PDB file of C-alpha atoms in Angstrom:
ATOM      1  CA  PHE A   1      -0.115 -17.388  16.935  1.00 42.00           C
ATOM      2  CA  HIS A   2      -0.584 -16.491  20.649  1.00 58.00           C
ATOM      3  CA  LEU A   3      -1.219 -19.783  22.104  1.00 63.00           C
ATOM      4  CA  ALA A   4       0.779 -19.837  24.702  1.00 60.00           C
ATOM      5  CA  GLN A   5      -1.342 -16.488  26.328  1.00 60.00           C
ATOM      6  CA  PHE A   6      -4.721 -17.795  25.833  1.00 70.00           C
ATOM      7  CA  PHE A   7      -6.893 -17.866  27.940  1.00 71.00           C
ATOM      8  CA  LYS A   8      -9.053 -20.576  26.466  1.00 80.00           C
ATOM      9  CA  ILE A   9      -8.692 -22.878  23.542  1.00 85.00           C
ATOM     10  CA  ILE A  10     -11.353 -23.487  20.824  1.00 87.00           C
ATOM     11  CA  LEU A  11     -11.391 -26.455  18.224  1.00 89.00           C
ATOM     12  CA  ASN A  12     -13.546 -26.106  15.114  1.00 88.00           C
ATOM     13  CA  LYS A  13     -14.563 -28.337  12.614  1.00 88.00           C
ATOM     14  CA  MET A  14     -14.455 -31.473  14.624  1.00 88.00           C
ATOM     15  CA  ASP A  15     -15.838 -33.240  12.917  1.00 88.00           C
ATOM     16  CA  LEU A  16     -13.520 -33.479   9.908  1.00 88.00           C
ATOM     17  CA  VAL A  17     -10.236 -34.772  11.981  1.00 89.00           C
ATOM     18  CA  SER A  18     -10.331 -38.496  13.800  1.00 91.00           C
ATOM     19  CA  GLU A  19      -9.261 -38.673  17.565  1.00 91.00           C
ATOM     20  CA  GLU A  20      -6.348 -39.635  16.806  1.00 92.00           C
ATOM     21  CA  GLU A  21      -5.735 -36.881  14.696  1.00 91.00           C
ATOM     22  CA  VAL A  22      -7.498 -33.880  17.333  1.00 92.00           C
ATOM     23  CA  ALA A  23      -5.140 -35.796  20.447  1.00 93.00           C
ATOM     24  CA  GLU A  24      -1.963 -34.965  18.452  1.00 91.00           C
ATOM     25  CA  VAL A  25      -3.331 -31.710  18.827  1.00 91.00           C
ATOM     26  CA  GLU A  26      -4.577 -31.300  22.343  1.00 91.00           C
ATOM     27  CA  ARG A  27      -1.005 -32.589  23.042  1.00 90.00           C
ATOM     28  CA  ARG A  28       0.788 -30.144  20.794  1.00 87.00           C
ATOM     29  CA  ILE A  29      -1.008 -27.107  22.455  1.00 87.00           C
ATOM     30  CA  ARG A  30      -0.613 -28.349  26.058  1.00 86.00           C
ATOM     31  CA  ASP A  31       3.205 -28.109  25.442  1.00 83.00           C
ATOM     32  CA  LEU A  32       2.660 -24.430  24.564  1.00 80.00           C
ATOM     33  CA  ASN A  33      -0.317 -23.584  27.685  1.00 79.00           C
ATOM     34  CA  LYS A  34      -0.729 -26.144  30.261  1.00 81.00           C
ATOM     35  CA  HIS A  35      -4.000 -24.497  31.848  1.00 78.00           C
ATOM     36  CA  ALA A  36      -6.719 -23.225  28.841  1.00 80.00           C
ATOM     37  CA  PRO A  37      -9.956 -24.568  28.827  1.00 86.00           C
ATOM     38  CA  ILE A  38     -10.091 -26.352  25.332  1.00 89.00           C
ATOM     39  CA  LEU A  39     -13.870 -26.560  23.503  1.00 89.00           C
ATOM     40  CA  LYS A  40     -14.539 -28.079  21.261  1.00 91.00           C
ATOM     41  CA  CYS A  41     -17.037 -27.277  18.652  1.00 88.00           C
ATOM     42  CA  GLN A  42     -18.203 -27.865  14.791  1.00 86.00           C
ATOM     43  CA  ASN A  43     -19.529 -25.339  12.499  1.00 82.00           C
ATOM     44  CA  SER A  44     -18.945 -22.682  15.427  1.00 79.00           C
ATOM     45  CA  GLN A  45     -21.104 -23.428  17.252  1.00 83.00           C
ATOM     46  CA  VAL A  46     -20.169 -22.399  21.003  1.00 80.00           C
ATOM     47  CA  ASP A  47     -21.872 -22.227  23.713  1.00 79.00           C
ATOM     48  CA  LEU A  48     -21.600 -18.369  24.459  1.00 75.00           C
ATOM     49  CA  GLY A  49     -21.719 -18.564  28.412  1.00 75.00           C
ATOM     50  CA  GLU A  50     -17.877 -20.340  27.775  1.00 76.00           C
ATOM     51  CA  ILE A  51     -16.331 -17.743  25.962  1.00 73.00           C
ATOM     52  CA  MET A  52     -18.140 -14.336  26.891  1.00 68.00           C
ATOM     53  CA  ASN A  53     -18.244 -11.879  30.284  1.00 58.00           C
ATOM     54  CA  VAL A  54     -15.930 -14.489  31.876  1.00 58.00           C
ATOM     55  CA  GLY A  55     -14.242 -10.992  33.125  1.00 58.00           C
ATOM     56  CA  ALA A  56     -10.458 -11.945  31.203  1.00 58.00           C
ATOM     57  CA  PHE A  57     -10.187  -8.210  30.311  1.00 56.00           C
ATOM     58  CA  ASP A  58      -8.788  -6.091  32.859  1.00 57.00           C
ATOM     59  CA  LEU A  59      -8.121  -2.469  31.407  1.00 62.00           C
ATOM     60  CA  ASN A  60      -7.137  -1.111  34.530  1.00 61.00           C
ATOM     61  CA  ARG A  61      -4.594  -3.617  34.860  1.00 57.00           C
ATOM     62  CA  VAL A  62      -3.533  -3.828  30.751  1.00 58.00           C
ATOM     63  CA  LEU A  63      -2.920   0.073  31.149  1.00 63.00           C
ATOM     64  CA  GLU A  64       0.019  -0.473  34.327  1.00 62.00           C
ATOM     65  CA  SER A  65       1.855  -2.756  32.250  1.00 56.00           C
ATOM     66  CA  GLU A  66       0.466  -1.370  28.494  1.00 64.00           C
ATOM     67  CA  PRO A  67       0.579   2.341  29.396  1.00 69.00           C
ATOM     68  CA  ASP A  68      -0.520   3.007  25.200  1.00 71.00           C
ATOM     69  CA  PHE A  69      -2.089   0.687  25.417  1.00 63.00           C
ATOM     70  CA  LEU A  70      -5.729   2.377  23.502  1.00 65.00           C
ATOM     71  CA  ASP A  71      -3.514   4.793  21.651  1.00 68.00           C
ATOM     72  CA  PRO A  72      -4.054   4.567  18.716  1.00 62.00           C
ATOM     73  CA  ASP A  73      -0.633   6.476  17.387  1.00 65.00           C
ATOM     74  CA  ALA A  74       1.651   3.675  19.247  1.00 63.00           C
ATOM     75  CA  GLU A  75       1.537   1.261  16.084  1.00 55.00           C
ATOM     76  CA  HIS A  76       4.672  -1.413  17.117  1.00 50.00           C
ATOM     77  CA  VAL A  77       5.464  -3.693  14.865  1.00 47.00           C
ATOM     78  CA  HIS A  78       7.870  -6.904  15.281  1.00 51.00           C
ATOM     79  CA  ASP A  79       7.168  -8.467  12.322  1.00 55.00           C
ATOM     80  CA  GLU A  80       7.254  -6.890   9.114  1.00 61.00           C
ATOM     81  CA  THR A  81       3.793  -8.806   7.759  1.00 72.00           C
ATOM     82  CA  VAL A  82       2.235  -8.085  10.436  1.00 82.00           C
ATOM     83  CA  THR A  83       0.461  -4.595  10.571  1.00 87.00           C
ATOM     84  CA  SER A  84      -1.113  -2.137  12.655  1.00 90.00           C
ATOM     85  CA  VAL A  85      -4.677   0.343  12.315  1.00 93.00           C
ATOM     86  CA  GLY A  86      -5.379   3.253  14.826  1.00 94.00           C
ATOM     87  CA  ILE A  87      -8.579   4.524  14.901  1.00 95.00           C
ATOM     88  CA  SER A  88      -9.622   7.647  16.936  1.00 95.00           C
ATOM     89  CA  ARG A  89     -12.949   9.422  15.403  1.00 96.00           C
ATOM     90  CA  GLU A  90     -15.081  11.538  18.212  1.00 97.00           C
ATOM     91  CA  GLY A  91     -19.141  10.843  18.740  1.00 96.00           C
ATOM     92  CA  GLU A  92     -21.117   7.862  19.321  1.00 97.00           C
ATOM     93  CA  CYS A  93     -21.708   4.700  17.509  1.00 96.00           C
ATOM     94  CA  ASP A  94     -24.706   2.908  16.413  1.00 94.00           C
ATOM     95  CA  LEU A  95     -25.196   0.702  19.322  1.00 91.00           C
ATOM     96  CA  ALA A  96     -26.350  -1.917  16.211  1.00 91.00           C
ATOM     97  CA  LYS A  97     -24.240  -0.780  13.577  1.00 94.00           C
ATOM     98  CA  LEU A  98     -21.582  -1.273  15.351  1.00 92.00           C
ATOM     99  CA  ASN A  99     -22.375  -5.289  16.402  1.00 89.00           C
ATOM    100  CA  ALA A 100     -23.260  -5.517  12.610  1.00 90.00           C
ATOM    101  CA  TRP A 101     -19.935  -4.606  11.915  1.00 93.00           C
ATOM    102  CA  PHE A 102     -18.204  -6.011  14.757  1.00 91.00           C
ATOM    103  CA  SER A 103     -19.587  -9.926  13.488  1.00 87.00           C
ATOM    104  CA  LYS A 104     -19.021  -9.304   9.601  1.00 90.00           C
ATOM    105  CA  LEU A 105     -15.555  -7.880  10.136  1.00 91.00           C
ATOM    106  CA  LEU A 106     -14.717 -11.249  12.167  1.00 87.00           C
ATOM    107  CA  GLN A 107     -16.491 -13.999   9.975  1.00 85.00           C
ATOM    108  CA  GLU A 108     -14.814 -12.203   7.187  1.00 88.00           C
ATOM    109  CA  LYS A 109     -11.502 -11.117   8.501  1.00 88.00           C
ATOM    110  CA  GLY A 110     -11.092 -13.000  11.748  1.00 84.00           C
ATOM    111  CA  VAL A 111      -7.996 -15.467  10.778  1.00 84.00           C
ATOM    112  CA  ASP A 112      -6.258 -12.098   9.905  1.00 88.00           C
ATOM    113  CA  ILE A 113      -7.065  -9.910  13.551  1.00 89.00           C
ATOM    114  CA  TYR A 114      -4.807 -11.201  15.466  1.00 87.00           C
ATOM    115  CA  ARG A 115      -5.713  -8.813  18.086  1.00 89.00           C
ATOM    116  CA  MET A 116      -7.980  -5.173  18.755  1.00 91.00           C
ATOM    117  CA  LYS A 117      -8.847  -3.383  21.830  1.00 92.00           C
ATOM    118  CA  GLY A 118     -10.089   0.489  22.250  1.00 93.00           C
ATOM    119  CA  VAL A 119     -12.824   2.234  24.126  1.00 94.00           C
ATOM    120  CA  LEU A 120     -16.238   3.109  22.926  1.00 96.00           C
ATOM    121  CA  ALA A 121     -18.426   6.020  22.560  1.00 96.00           C
ATOM    122  CA  ILE A 122     -22.385   4.371  22.053  1.00 95.00           C
ATOM    123  CA  LYS A 123     -25.695   6.064  21.667  1.00 95.00           C
ATOM    124  CA  ASP A 124     -27.994   7.312  24.735  1.00 94.00           C
ATOM    125  CA  SER A 125     -24.693   5.527  26.610  1.00 94.00           C
ATOM    126  CA  ALA A 126     -23.907   7.184  29.949  1.00 94.00           C
ATOM    127  CA  GLU A 127     -21.010   4.588  29.998  1.00 94.00           C
ATOM    128  CA  LYS A 128     -16.952   4.472  27.748  1.00 94.00           C
ATOM    129  CA  PHE A 129     -17.301   0.210  26.594  1.00 92.00           C
ATOM    130  CA  VAL A 130     -13.790  -1.084  26.471  1.00 91.00           C
ATOM    131  CA  PHE A 131     -13.748  -4.536  23.807  1.00 89.00           C
ATOM    132  CA  GLN A 132     -10.823  -6.922  22.940  1.00 88.00           C
ATOM    133  CA  GLY A 133     -10.544  -9.033  20.765  1.00 85.00           C
ATOM    134  CA  VAL A 134      -7.897 -11.571  20.099  1.00 82.00           C
ATOM    135  CA  HIS A 135      -8.798 -13.380  15.640  1.00 78.00           C
ATOM    136  CA  MET A 136     -13.062 -14.555  16.341  1.00 78.00           C
ATOM    137  CA  LEU A 137     -12.626 -13.930  20.027  1.00 80.00           C
ATOM    138  CA  PHE A 138     -14.199 -10.889  21.023  1.00 81.00           C
ATOM    139  CA  GLU A 139     -15.132  -9.345  24.138  1.00 84.00           C
ATOM    140  CA  ALA A 140     -16.808  -6.228  25.571  1.00 84.00           C
ATOM    141  CA  ALA A 141     -18.293  -4.517  28.675  1.00 85.00           C
ATOM    142  CA  PRO A 142     -18.767  -1.164  29.657  1.00 88.00           C
ATOM    143  CA  LEU A 143     -15.827   0.375  32.005  1.00 87.00           C
ATOM    144  CA  LYS A 144     -17.421   3.518  33.462  1.00 91.00           C
ATOM    145  CA  PRO A 145     -19.561   7.102  33.000  1.00 94.00           C
ATOM    146  CA  TRP A 146     -17.912   9.236  30.595  1.00 94.00           C
ATOM    147  CA  ASP A 147     -16.187  12.439  32.502  1.00 94.00           C
ATOM    148  CA  GLU A 148     -19.241  15.686  32.438  1.00 93.00           C
ATOM    149  CA  GLY A 149     -17.513  17.190  29.889  1.00 93.00           C
ATOM    150  CA  GLU A 150     -15.018  14.912  28.344  1.00 94.00           C
ATOM    151  CA  THR A 151     -15.179  14.628  24.627  1.00 96.00           C
ATOM    152  CA  ARG A 152     -16.607  11.282  23.706  1.00 96.00           C
ATOM    153  CA  VAL A 153     -13.693   9.763  21.168  1.00 96.00           C
ATOM    154  CA  ASN A 154     -13.610   6.221  19.189  1.00 96.00           C
ATOM    155  CA  LYS A 155     -10.561   4.407  20.342  1.00 95.00           C
ATOM    156  CA  LEU A 156      -9.557   1.890  18.452  1.00 95.00           C
ATOM    157  CA  VAL A 157      -6.877  -0.242  17.191  1.00 94.00           C
ATOM    158  CA  PHE A 158      -5.996  -3.569  15.291  1.00 93.00           C
ATOM    159  CA  ILE A 159      -3.002  -5.539  15.071  1.00 91.00           C
ATOM    160  CA  GLY A 160      -2.769  -8.521  11.649  1.00 90.00           C
ATOM    161  CA  LYS A 161      -2.395  -9.941   8.260  1.00 89.00           C
ATOM    162  CA  ARG A 162      -3.727  -7.454   5.455  1.00 87.00           C
ATOM    163  CA  LEU A 163      -5.736  -4.709   6.735  1.00 92.00           C
ATOM    164  CA  ASP A 164      -6.701  -2.203   5.548  1.00 92.00           C
ATOM    165  CA  ARG A 165      -6.937   1.106   6.914  1.00 94.00           C
ATOM    166  CA  ALA A 166      -8.631   3.137   4.724  1.00 96.00           C
ATOM    167  CA  GLU A 167     -11.971   0.003   4.905  1.00 96.00           C
ATOM    168  CA  LEU A 168     -11.425   0.154   8.323  1.00 96.00           C
ATOM    169  CA  GLU A 169     -11.883   3.689   8.437  1.00 97.00           C
ATOM    170  CA  ALA A 170     -14.387   3.609   6.372  1.00 97.00           C
ATOM    171  CA  GLN A 171     -16.903   0.880   7.919  1.00 97.00           C
ATOM    172  CA  PHE A 172     -16.471   2.403  11.459  1.00 97.00           C
ATOM    173  CA  SER A 173     -17.146   5.699  10.323  1.00 97.00           C
ATOM    174  CA  SER A 174     -20.500   3.832   8.953  1.00 97.00           C
ATOM    175  CA  CYS A 175     -21.464   2.649  12.372  1.00 96.00           C
ATOM    176  CA  MET A 176     -21.750   6.946  13.909  1.00 97.00           C
ATOM    177  CA  VAL A 177     -24.471   8.151  14.168  1.00 94.00           C
TER     178      VAL A 177
END
């Protein structure tokens, strides 16, 4: 889908294809993206150090080019089969519940989630957390402290196919404290 924009590419199930097939896939990838490292794995076993905390996401840089990046109401649809769901909830999230939900969501729907992004308020944390993901890849990091007196509002945006707004809202609500 956005292969040309990926900063890392993971090829899974390498045990199920021949060396010739791998070479052909790599050739096609290089036609679209000449620079991204290609990580090969089996059974989704990837060294997390290769894909997490790589500094690929800089909220300030994104906001410069996409000022409505965090606006859940800024829902742009370019393909009728692709939809977006924005969620905005005041309050704080339970980190363990949130981690479990994101993990399950990516396992079950990761192929259909083209992009997700947002800001989260985590219980017992003074910092805003930003997250972003593409398909099965997910990264989250603290951004900056909440301002004194600032209302803690969680903002999430999902872009993909077959997204069920009510289901996503209910699942996220179950992560709230």
